[in-house]
mmCIF file of N, CA and C in Angstrom:
data_model
loop_
_atom_site.group_PDB
_atom_site.id
_atom_site.type_symbol
_atom_site.label_atom_id
_atom_site.label_comp_id
_atom_site.label_asym_id
_atom_site.label_seq_id
_atom_site.Cartn_x
_atom_site.Cartn_y
_atom_site.Cartn_z
ATOM 1 N N GLN A 1 -10.682 -6.672 4.928
ATOM 2 C CA GLN A 1 -10.138 -7.828 4.232
ATOM 3 C C GLN A 1 -8.760 -7.469 3.674
ATOM 4 N N VAL A 2 -7.797 -8.310 3.969
ATOM 5 C CA VAL A 2 -6.450 -8.125 3.425
ATOM 6 C C VAL A 2 -6.314 -9.009 2.198
ATOM 7 N N GLN A 3 -5.848 -8.434 1.115
ATOM 8 C CA GLN A 3 -5.612 -9.208 -0.094
ATOM 9 C C GLN A 3 -4.116 -9.355 -0.323
ATOM 10 N N LEU A 4 -3.724 -10.570 -0.637
ATOM 11 C CA LEU A 4 -2.311 -10.892 -0.817
ATOM 12 C C LEU A 4 -2.143 -11.604 -2.144
ATOM 13 N N VAL A 5 -1.251 -11.112 -2.969
ATOM 14 C CA VAL A 5 -1.012 -11.717 -4.280
ATOM 15 C C VAL A 5 0.473 -12.000 -4.430
ATOM 16 N N GLU A 6 0.785 -13.280 -4.585
ATOM 17 C CA GLU A 6 2.181 -13.696 -4.691
ATOM 18 C C GLU A 6 2.621 -13.804 -6.150
ATOM 19 N N SER A 7 3.906 -13.660 -6.352
ATOM 20 C CA SER A 7 4.502 -13.858 -7.672
ATOM 21 C C SER A 7 5.969 -14.192 -7.495
ATOM 22 N N GLY A 8 6.595 -14.640 -8.581
ATOM 23 C CA GLY A 8 8.031 -14.879 -8.554
ATOM 24 C C GLY A 8 8.459 -16.328 -8.477
ATOM 25 N N GLY A 9 7.507 -17.232 -8.329
ATOM 26 C CA GLY A 9 7.864 -18.638 -8.279
ATOM 27 C C GLY A 9 8.342 -19.141 -9.630
ATOM 28 N N GLY A 10 8.852 -20.364 -9.632
ATOM 29 C CA GLY A 10 9.328 -20.947 -10.874
ATOM 30 C C GLY A 10 10.119 -22.199 -10.618
ATOM 31 N N SER A 11 10.781 -22.666 -11.660
ATOM 32 C CA SER A 11 11.606 -23.862 -11.567
ATOM 33 C C SER A 11 13.071 -23.463 -11.629
ATOM 34 N N VAL A 12 13.857 -24.041 -10.763
ATOM 35 C CA VAL A 12 15.273 -23.698 -10.679
ATOM 36 C C VAL A 12 16.055 -24.930 -10.259
ATOM 37 N N GLU A 13 17.316 -24.978 -10.631
ATOM 38 C CA GLU A 13 18.160 -26.083 -10.204
ATOM 39 C C GLU A 13 18.666 -25.836 -8.790
ATOM 40 N N ALA A 14 19.000 -26.914 -8.118
ATOM 41 C CA ALA A 14 19.554 -26.811 -6.771
ATOM 42 C C ALA A 14 20.765 -25.890 -6.780
ATOM 43 N N GLY A 15 20.836 -25.047 -5.775
ATOM 44 C CA GLY A 15 21.900 -24.057 -5.699
ATOM 45 C C GLY A 15 21.512 -22.714 -6.283
ATOM 46 N N GLY A 16 20.415 -22.670 -6.980
ATOM 47 C CA GLY A 16 19.961 -21.440 -7.614
ATOM 48 C C GLY A 16 19.213 -20.540 -6.656
ATOM 49 N N SER A 17 18.699 -19.437 -7.208
ATOM 50 C CA SER A 17 18.026 -18.423 -6.408
ATOM 51 C C SER A 17 16.708 -18.002 -7.053
ATOM 52 N N LEU A 18 15.799 -17.553 -6.224
ATOM 53 C CA LEU A 18 14.550 -16.966 -6.671
ATOM 54 C C LEU A 18 14.169 -15.875 -5.681
ATOM 55 N N ARG A 19 13.417 -14.897 -6.163
ATOM 56 C CA ARG A 19 12.844 -13.896 -5.263
ATOM 57 C C ARG A 19 11.333 -13.891 -5.423
ATOM 58 N N LEU A 20 10.658 -14.168 -4.325
ATOM 59 C CA LEU A 20 9.210 -14.133 -4.297
ATOM 60 C C LEU A 20 8.738 -12.754 -3.857
ATOM 61 N N SER A 21 7.620 -12.331 -4.424
ATOM 62 C CA SER A 21 7.027 -11.052 -4.067
ATOM 63 C C SER A 21 5.591 -11.257 -3.609
ATOM 64 N N CYS A 22 5.180 -10.433 -2.675
ATOM 65 C CA CYS A 22 3.805 -10.459 -2.188
ATOM 66 C C CYS A 22 3.280 -9.030 -2.174
ATOM 67 N N ALA A 23 2.240 -8.788 -2.978
ATOM 68 C CA ALA A 23 1.597 -7.478 -2.988
ATOM 69 C C ALA A 23 0.447 -7.519 -1.991
ATOM 70 N N ALA A 24 0.508 -6.657 -0.986
ATOM 71 C CA ALA A 24 -0.484 -6.655 0.090
ATOM 72 C C ALA A 24 -1.325 -5.384 0.039
ATOM 73 N N THR A 25 -2.624 -5.556 0.082
ATOM 74 C CA THR A 25 -3.526 -4.402 0.121
ATOM 75 C C THR A 25 -4.587 -4.610 1.185
ATOM 76 N N GLY A 26 -5.127 -3.520 1.666
ATOM 77 C CA GLY A 26 -6.205 -3.582 2.628
ATOM 78 C C GLY A 26 -5.784 -3.789 4.066
ATOM 79 N N TYR A 27 -4.481 -3.825 4.344
ATOM 80 C CA TYR A 27 -4.065 -4.146 5.707
ATOM 81 C C TYR A 27 -4.001 -2.921 6.620
ATOM 82 N N ARG A 28 -3.917 -1.730 6.054
ATOM 83 C CA ARG A 28 -3.703 -0.543 6.891
ATOM 84 C C ARG A 28 -4.863 -0.287 7.842
ATOM 85 N N ARG A 29 -6.047 -0.753 7.500
ATOM 86 C CA ARG A 29 -7.202 -0.541 8.379
ATOM 87 C C ARG A 29 -7.049 -1.294 9.707
ATOM 88 N N TYR A 30 -6.152 -2.290 9.740
ATOM 89 C CA TYR A 30 -5.968 -3.077 10.955
ATOM 90 C C TYR A 30 -4.874 -2.524 11.856
ATOM 91 N N GLY A 31 -4.208 -1.452 11.423
ATOM 92 C CA GLY A 31 -3.136 -0.911 12.233
ATOM 93 C C GLY A 31 -1.887 -1.754 12.084
ATOM 94 N N ARG A 32 -1.492 -2.396 13.161
ATOM 95 C CA ARG A 32 -0.294 -3.209 13.132
ATOM 96 C C ARG A 32 -0.654 -4.610 12.635
ATOM 97 N N VAL A 33 0.181 -5.117 11.728
ATOM 98 C CA VAL A 33 -0.117 -6.388 11.074
ATOM 99 C C VAL A 33 1.139 -7.252 11.000
ATOM 100 N N CYS A 34 0.985 -8.512 11.359
ATOM 101 C CA CYS A 34 2.054 -9.498 11.149
ATOM 102 C C CYS A 34 1.926 -10.029 9.724
ATOM 103 N N ILE A 35 3.048 -10.276 9.095
ATOM 104 C CA ILE A 35 3.023 -10.778 7.720
ATOM 105 C C ILE A 35 4.203 -11.702 7.493
ATOM 106 N N GLY A 36 4.030 -12.665 6.594
ATOM 107 C CA GLY A 36 5.132 -13.579 6.346
ATOM 108 C C GLY A 36 4.816 -14.584 5.261
ATOM 109 N N TRP A 37 5.635 -15.616 5.206
ATOM 110 C CA TRP A 37 5.495 -16.671 4.208
ATOM 111 C C TRP A 37 5.427 -18.033 4.885
ATOM 112 N N PHE A 38 4.553 -18.882 4.379
ATOM 113 C CA PHE A 38 4.596 -20.279 4.744
ATOM 114 C C PHE A 38 4.625 -21.089 3.460
ATOM 115 N N ARG A 39 4.960 -22.357 3.574
ATOM 116 C CA ARG A 39 5.015 -23.216 2.385
ATOM 117 C C ARG A 39 4.437 -24.587 2.712
ATOM 118 N N GLN A 40 4.018 -25.244 1.663
ATOM 119 C CA GLN A 40 3.524 -26.613 1.809
ATOM 120 C C GLN A 40 4.001 -27.413 0.615
ATOM 121 N N GLY A 41 4.885 -28.362 0.900
ATOM 122 C CA GLY A 41 5.403 -29.229 -0.129
ATOM 123 C C GLY A 41 4.541 -30.455 -0.312
ATOM 124 N N PRO A 42 4.762 -31.212 -1.373
ATOM 125 C CA PRO A 42 3.960 -32.413 -1.635
ATOM 126 C C PRO A 42 4.104 -33.424 -0.502
ATOM 127 N N GLY A 43 2.993 -33.801 0.070
ATOM 128 C CA GLY A 43 2.995 -34.771 1.151
ATOM 129 C C GLY A 43 3.534 -34.257 2.468
ATOM 130 N N LYS A 44 3.704 -32.948 2.565
ATOM 131 C CA LYS A 44 4.271 -32.373 3.791
ATOM 132 C C LYS A 44 3.261 -31.470 4.479
ATOM 133 N N GLU A 45 3.513 -31.224 5.741
ATOM 134 C CA GLU A 45 2.677 -30.296 6.491
ATOM 135 C C GLU A 45 3.064 -28.854 6.145
ATOM 136 N N ARG A 46 2.121 -27.969 6.411
ATOM 137 C CA ARG A 46 2.377 -26.551 6.216
ATOM 138 C C ARG A 46 3.511 -26.118 7.147
ATOM 139 N N GLU A 47 4.445 -25.319 6.632
ATOM 140 C CA GLU A 47 5.614 -24.900 7.404
ATOM 141 C C GLU A 47 5.794 -23.387 7.315
ATOM 142 N N GLY A 48 5.859 -22.731 8.449
ATOM 143 C CA GLY A 48 6.174 -21.310 8.473
ATOM 144 C C GLY A 48 7.611 -21.116 8.033
ATOM 145 N N VAL A 49 7.852 -20.133 7.168
ATOM 146 C CA VAL A 49 9.186 -19.918 6.620
ATOM 147 C C VAL A 49 9.832 -18.664 7.189
ATOM 148 N N ALA A 50 9.134 -17.531 7.117
ATOM 149 C CA ALA A 50 9.699 -16.268 7.585
ATOM 150 C C ALA A 50 8.560 -15.314 7.902
ATOM 151 N N SER A 51 8.765 -14.443 8.888
ATOM 152 C CA SER A 51 7.681 -13.537 9.261
ATOM 153 C C SER A 51 8.222 -12.306 9.961
ATOM 154 N N THR A 52 7.378 -11.266 9.988
ATOM 155 C CA THR A 52 7.756 -10.008 10.609
ATOM 156 C C THR A 52 6.507 -9.193 10.910
ATOM 157 N N LEU A 53 6.697 -8.096 11.611
ATOM 158 C CA LEU A 53 5.650 -7.103 11.810
ATOM 159 C C LEU A 53 5.860 -6.037 10.735
ATOM 160 N N ILE A 54 4.821 -5.691 9.994
ATOM 161 C CA ILE A 54 4.968 -4.696 8.937
ATOM 162 C C ILE A 54 5.546 -3.413 9.515
ATOM 163 N N GLY A 55 6.623 -2.933 8.899
ATOM 164 C CA GLY A 55 7.273 -1.717 9.351
ATOM 165 C C GLY A 55 8.338 -1.935 10.396
ATOM 166 N N ASP A 56 8.509 -3.152 10.854
ATOM 167 C CA ASP A 56 9.505 -3.475 11.873
ATOM 168 C C ASP A 56 10.727 -4.097 11.221
ATOM 169 N N GLY A 57 11.877 -3.991 11.875
ATOM 170 C CA GLY A 57 13.104 -4.527 11.294
ATOM 171 C C GLY A 57 13.449 -5.934 11.727
ATOM 172 N N ARG A 58 12.708 -6.476 12.680
ATOM 173 C CA ARG A 58 13.010 -7.824 13.160
ATOM 174 C C ARG A 58 12.299 -8.855 12.295
ATOM 175 N N MET A 59 13.079 -9.867 11.891
ATOM 176 C CA MET A 59 12.545 -10.943 11.063
ATOM 177 C C MET A 59 12.747 -12.273 11.760
ATOM 178 N N GLY A 60 11.812 -13.177 11.571
ATOM 179 C CA GLY A 60 11.959 -14.523 12.097
ATOM 180 C C GLY A 60 12.038 -15.510 10.945
ATOM 181 N N TYR A 61 12.836 -16.557 11.133
ATOM 182 C CA TYR A 61 13.030 -17.555 10.080
ATOM 183 C C TYR A 61 12.943 -18.957 10.662
ATOM 184 N N ALA A 62 12.469 -19.874 9.830
ATOM 185 C CA ALA A 62 12.534 -21.281 10.187
ATOM 186 C C ALA A 62 13.991 -21.718 10.156
ATOM 187 N N ASP A 63 14.342 -22.664 11.012
ATOM 188 C CA ASP A 63 15.725 -23.152 11.048
ATOM 189 C C ASP A 63 16.156 -23.687 9.685
ATOM 190 N N SER A 64 15.217 -24.258 8.955
ATOM 191 C CA SER A 64 15.538 -24.892 7.678
ATOM 192 C C SER A 64 15.961 -23.888 6.602
ATOM 193 N N VAL A 65 15.686 -22.595 6.814
ATOM 194 C CA VAL A 65 16.010 -21.612 5.784
ATOM 195 C C VAL A 65 16.967 -20.530 6.271
ATOM 196 N N LYS A 66 17.301 -20.553 7.534
ATOM 197 C CA LYS A 66 18.207 -19.529 8.064
ATOM 198 C C LYS A 66 19.523 -19.529 7.312
ATOM 199 N N GLY A 67 19.977 -18.334 6.974
ATOM 200 C CA GLY A 67 21.223 -18.194 6.238
ATOM 201 C C GLY A 67 21.060 -18.309 4.738
ATOM 202 N N ARG A 68 19.878 -18.745 4.281
ATOM 203 C CA ARG A 68 19.645 -18.900 2.849
ATOM 204 C C ARG A 68 18.529 -17.975 2.339
ATOM 205 N N PHE A 69 17.534 -17.746 3.170
ATOM 206 C CA PHE A 69 16.388 -16.915 2.789
ATOM 207 C C PHE A 69 16.457 -15.590 3.538
ATOM 208 N N THR A 70 16.033 -14.531 2.863
ATOM 209 C CA THR A 70 15.995 -13.209 3.478
ATOM 210 C C THR A 70 14.647 -12.556 3.208
ATOM 211 N N LEU A 71 14.016 -12.144 4.287
ATOM 212 C CA LEU A 71 12.723 -11.469 4.201
ATOM 213 C C LEU A 71 12.956 -9.965 4.198
ATOM 214 N N SER A 72 12.246 -9.255 3.321
ATOM 215 C CA SER A 72 12.346 -7.799 3.315
ATOM 216 C C SER A 72 11.000 -7.208 2.925
ATOM 217 N N GLN A 73 10.853 -5.918 3.176
ATOM 218 C CA GLN A 73 9.573 -5.283 2.879
ATOM 219 C C GLN A 73 9.790 -3.871 2.376
ATOM 220 N N ASP A 74 8.873 -3.425 1.566
ATOM 221 C CA ASP A 74 8.848 -2.041 1.096
ATOM 222 C C ASP A 74 7.449 -1.522 1.408
ATOM 223 N N THR A 75 7.320 -0.860 2.545
ATOM 224 C CA THR A 75 5.986 -0.443 2.979
ATOM 225 C C THR A 75 5.403 0.635 2.077
ATOM 226 N N ALA A 76 6.263 1.416 1.421
ATOM 227 C CA ALA A 76 5.759 2.447 0.512
ATOM 228 C C ALA A 76 5.042 1.812 -0.675
ATOM 229 N N LEU A 77 5.533 0.660 -1.103
ATOM 230 C CA LEU A 77 4.947 -0.046 -2.238
ATOM 231 C C LEU A 77 3.995 -1.154 -1.807
ATOM 232 N N ASN A 78 3.849 -1.340 -0.488
ATOM 233 C CA ASN A 78 3.001 -2.423 0.042
ATOM 234 C C ASN A 78 3.459 -3.779 -0.449
ATOM 235 N N MET A 79 4.771 -4.001 -0.428
ATOM 236 C CA MET A 79 5.332 -5.238 -0.933
ATOM 237 C C MET A 79 6.143 -5.959 0.142
ATOM 238 N N LEU A 80 6.068 -7.272 0.102
ATOM 239 C CA LEU A 80 6.890 -8.141 0.939
ATOM 240 C C LEU A 80 7.664 -9.052 0.000
ATOM 241 N N TYR A 81 8.945 -9.256 0.311
ATOM 242 C CA TYR A 81 9.783 -10.063 -0.560
ATOM 243 C C TYR A 81 10.431 -11.205 0.229
ATOM 244 N N LEU A 82 10.686 -12.293 -0.472
ATOM 245 C CA LEU A 82 11.447 -13.400 0.114
ATOM 246 C C LEU A 82 12.534 -13.765 -0.887
ATOM 247 N N GLN A 83 13.759 -13.373 -0.576
ATOM 248 C CA GLN A 83 14.903 -13.719 -1.407
ATOM 249 C C GLN A 83 15.406 -15.091 -0.979
ATOM 250 N N MET A 84 15.425 -16.021 -1.915
ATOM 251 C CA MET A 84 15.811 -17.390 -1.604
ATOM 252 C C MET A 84 17.078 -17.726 -2.372
ATOM 253 N N THR A 85 18.115 -18.121 -1.667
ATOM 254 C CA THR A 85 19.386 -18.489 -2.302
ATOM 255 C C THR A 85 19.769 -19.906 -1.896
ATOM 256 N N ASN A 86 20.724 -20.464 -2.618
ATOM 257 C CA ASN A 86 21.191 -21.826 -2.350
ATOM 258 C C ASN A 86 20.006 -22.777 -2.157
ATOM 259 N N LEU A 87 19.097 -22.733 -3.098
ATOM 260 C CA LEU A 87 17.882 -23.543 -2.985
ATOM 261 C C LEU A 87 18.189 -25.024 -3.030
ATOM 262 N N LYS A 88 17.412 -25.772 -2.273
ATOM 263 C CA LYS A 88 17.551 -27.218 -2.183
ATOM 264 C C LYS A 88 16.272 -27.876 -2.682
ATOM 265 N N THR A 89 16.376 -29.141 -3.034
ATOM 266 C CA THR A 89 15.179 -29.856 -3.506
ATOM 267 C C THR A 89 14.087 -29.876 -2.436
ATOM 268 N N ASP A 90 14.489 -29.884 -1.184
ATOM 269 C CA ASP A 90 13.512 -29.867 -0.088
ATOM 270 C C ASP A 90 12.735 -28.557 -0.002
ATOM 271 N N ASP A 91 13.203 -27.522 -0.713
ATOM 272 C CA ASP A 91 12.482 -26.252 -0.719
ATOM 273 C C ASP A 91 11.313 -26.258 -1.692
ATOM 274 N N THR A 92 11.182 -27.318 -2.471
ATOM 275 C CA THR A 92 10.076 -27.420 -3.416
ATOM 276 C C THR A 92 8.747 -27.397 -2.665
ATOM 277 N N ALA A 93 7.906 -26.440 -3.022
ATOM 278 C CA ALA A 93 6.633 -26.272 -2.318
ATOM 279 C C ALA A 93 5.830 -25.159 -2.964
ATOM 280 N N MET A 94 4.569 -25.082 -2.561
ATOM 281 C CA MET A 94 3.757 -23.911 -2.865
ATOM 282 C C MET A 94 4.013 -22.916 -1.737
ATOM 283 N N TYR A 95 4.399 -21.707 -2.096
ATOM 284 C CA TYR A 95 4.708 -20.676 -1.118
ATOM 285 C C TYR A 95 3.551 -19.675 -1.049
ATOM 286 N N HIS A 96 3.091 -19.436 0.166
ATOM 287 C CA HIS A 96 1.965 -18.542 0.378
ATOM 288 C C HIS A 96 2.386 -17.369 1.248
ATOM 289 N N CYS A 97 1.891 -16.203 0.887
ATOM 290 C CA CYS A 97 2.017 -15.031 1.732
ATOM 291 C C CYS A 97 0.812 -15.021 2.678
ATOM 292 N N ALA A 98 1.039 -14.648 3.920
ATOM 293 C CA ALA A 98 -0.045 -14.638 4.898
ATOM 294 C C ALA A 98 0.089 -13.431 5.818
ATOM 295 N N ALA A 99 -1.039 -12.969 6.330
ATOM 296 C CA ALA A 99 -1.034 -11.804 7.208
ATOM 297 C C ALA A 99 -2.130 -11.923 8.251
ATOM 298 N N SER A 100 -1.913 -11.223 9.365
ATOM 299 C CA SER A 100 -2.903 -11.268 10.429
ATOM 300 C C SER A 100 -2.755 -10.027 11.293
ATOM 301 N N PRO A 101 -3.853 -9.472 11.774
ATOM 302 C CA PRO A 101 -3.746 -8.319 12.663
ATOM 303 C C PRO A 101 -2.913 -8.644 13.888
ATOM 304 N N TYR A 102 -2.100 -7.685 14.293
ATOM 305 C CA TYR A 102 -1.266 -7.874 15.475
ATOM 306 C C TYR A 102 -2.150 -7.932 16.724
ATOM 307 N N LEU A 103 -1.828 -8.868 17.611
ATOM 308 C CA LEU A 103 -2.513 -8.979 18.895
ATOM 309 C C LEU A 103 -1.518 -8.702 20.001
ATOM 310 N N ASP A 104 -1.980 -8.061 21.053
ATOM 311 C CA ASP A 104 -1.097 -7.776 22.186
ATOM 312 C C ASP A 104 -0.437 -9.062 22.673
ATOM 313 N N GLY A 105 0.876 -9.001 22.833
ATOM 314 C CA GLY A 105 1.605 -10.156 23.310
ATOM 315 C C GLY A 105 2.111 -11.059 22.205
ATOM 316 N N ARG A 106 1.626 -10.835 20.974
ATOM 317 C CA ARG A 106 2.079 -11.681 19.868
ATOM 318 C C ARG A 106 3.460 -11.234 19.428
ATOM 319 N N ASP A 107 4.304 -12.191 19.091
ATOM 320 C CA ASP A 107 5.611 -11.919 18.518
ATOM 321 C C ASP A 107 5.545 -12.330 17.057
ATOM 322 N N CYS A 108 5.585 -11.357 16.169
ATOM 323 C CA CYS A 108 5.412 -11.640 14.750
ATOM 324 C C CYS A 108 6.589 -12.379 14.136
ATOM 325 N N THR A 109 7.677 -12.555 14.881
ATOM 326 C CA THR A 109 8.816 -13.300 14.342
ATOM 327 C C THR A 109 8.730 -14.788 14.663
ATOM 328 N N VAL A 110 7.674 -15.206 15.343
ATOM 329 C CA VAL A 110 7.487 -16.636 15.610
ATOM 330 C C VAL A 110 6.855 -17.258 14.371
ATOM 331 N N VAL A 111 7.657 -17.943 13.578
ATOM 332 C CA VAL A 111 7.198 -18.375 12.253
ATOM 333 C C VAL A 111 6.146 -19.484 12.329
ATOM 334 N N THR A 112 6.144 -20.225 13.420
ATOM 335 C CA THR A 112 5.155 -21.309 13.516
ATOM 336 C C THR A 112 3.733 -20.756 13.590
ATOM 337 N N ASP A 113 3.595 -19.486 13.956
ATOM 338 C CA ASP A 113 2.266 -18.886 14.056
ATOM 339 C C ASP A 113 1.651 -18.573 12.687
ATOM 340 N N ILE A 114 2.494 -18.530 11.649
ATOM 341 C CA ILE A 114 2.011 -18.102 10.338
ATOM 342 C C ILE A 114 0.886 -18.995 9.842
ATOM 343 N N LYS A 115 0.955 -20.274 10.190
ATOM 344 C CA LYS A 115 -0.044 -21.214 9.702
ATOM 345 C C LYS A 115 -1.453 -20.818 10.124
ATOM 346 N N GLY A 116 -1.565 -20.068 11.202
ATOM 347 C CA GLY A 116 -2.874 -19.664 11.688
ATOM 348 C C GLY A 116 -3.268 -18.245 11.332
ATOM 349 N N TYR A 117 -2.495 -17.592 10.502
ATOM 350 C CA TYR A 117 -2.814 -16.215 10.124
ATOM 351 C C TYR A 117 -4.172 -16.151 9.414
ATOM 352 N N ALA A 118 -4.826 -15.014 9.588
ATOM 353 C CA ALA A 118 -6.204 -14.867 9.126
ATOM 354 C C ALA A 118 -6.339 -14.761 7.613
ATOM 355 N N PHE A 119 -5.351 -14.162 6.969
ATOM 356 C CA PHE A 119 -5.454 -13.912 5.538
ATOM 357 C C PHE A 119 -4.310 -14.601 4.799
ATOM 358 N N LYS A 120 -4.630 -15.229 3.691
ATOM 359 C CA LYS A 120 -3.632 -15.977 2.928
ATOM 360 C C LYS A 120 -3.824 -15.726 1.440
ATOM 361 N N GLY A 121 -2.712 -15.740 0.706
ATOM 362 C CA GLY A 121 -2.789 -15.626 -0.742
ATOM 363 C C GLY A 121 -2.914 -16.991 -1.390
ATOM 364 N N GLN A 122 -3.065 -16.982 -2.698
ATOM 365 C CA GLN A 122 -3.251 -18.226 -3.444
ATOM 366 C C GLN A 122 -1.967 -19.021 -3.592
ATOM 367 N N GLY A 123 -0.849 -18.350 -3.492
ATOM 368 C CA GLY A 123 0.425 -19.056 -3.526
ATOM 369 C C GLY A 123 1.137 -18.981 -4.865
ATOM 370 N N THR A 124 2.417 -19.266 -4.820
ATOM 371 C CA THR A 124 3.245 -19.348 -6.026
ATOM 372 C C THR A 124 4.148 -20.570 -5.883
ATOM 373 N N GLN A 125 4.230 -21.360 -6.941
ATOM 374 C CA GLN A 125 4.938 -22.641 -6.882
ATOM 375 C C GLN A 125 6.434 -22.451 -7.088
ATOM 376 N N VAL A 126 7.203 -23.104 -6.234
ATOM 377 C CA VAL A 126 8.662 -23.150 -6.366
ATOM 378 C C VAL A 126 9.066 -24.604 -6.521
ATOM 379 N N THR A 127 9.771 -24.900 -7.592
ATOM 380 C CA THR A 127 10.225 -26.263 -7.840
ATOM 381 C C THR A 127 11.735 -26.250 -8.016
ATOM 382 N N VAL A 128 12.414 -27.020 -7.187
ATOM 383 C CA VAL A 128 13.866 -27.086 -7.226
ATOM 384 C C VAL A 128 14.272 -28.489 -7.652
ATOM 385 N N SER A 129 15.025 -28.581 -8.716
ATOM 386 C CA SER A 129 15.449 -29.878 -9.237
ATOM 387 C C SER A 129 16.931 -30.110 -8.953
ATOM 388 N N SER A 130 17.291 -31.369 -8.870
ATOM 389 C CA SER A 130 18.686 -31.718 -8.555
ATOM 390 C C SER A 130 19.523 -31.784 -9.808
#
């Protein structure tokens, strides 16, 4: 079982920044693991935001956040981060960290796959006001 605990959400004005953190435990037993963030805003469908393979340098991003959000990881601390800049009101959502064991042929930078990841955290709320 992979446990994911998010933090760092809050309320910010448009144009502001936030950094989300995800503490991940229990994933090493699965070997290679895909990990990332998805979000779900009020009245909206779940949307993959950013994803990667733990320990890999390649990151995938949704078009809606490219150039504004940066995914990073600290494998020594078992942490995943999402640095969000130039936030927009449309970024308002509950942000969830998610992870799933790597499968042969899977590309962990395909963010649309995050919605189907096996393990998910409870989420952290991000509210952006105009």
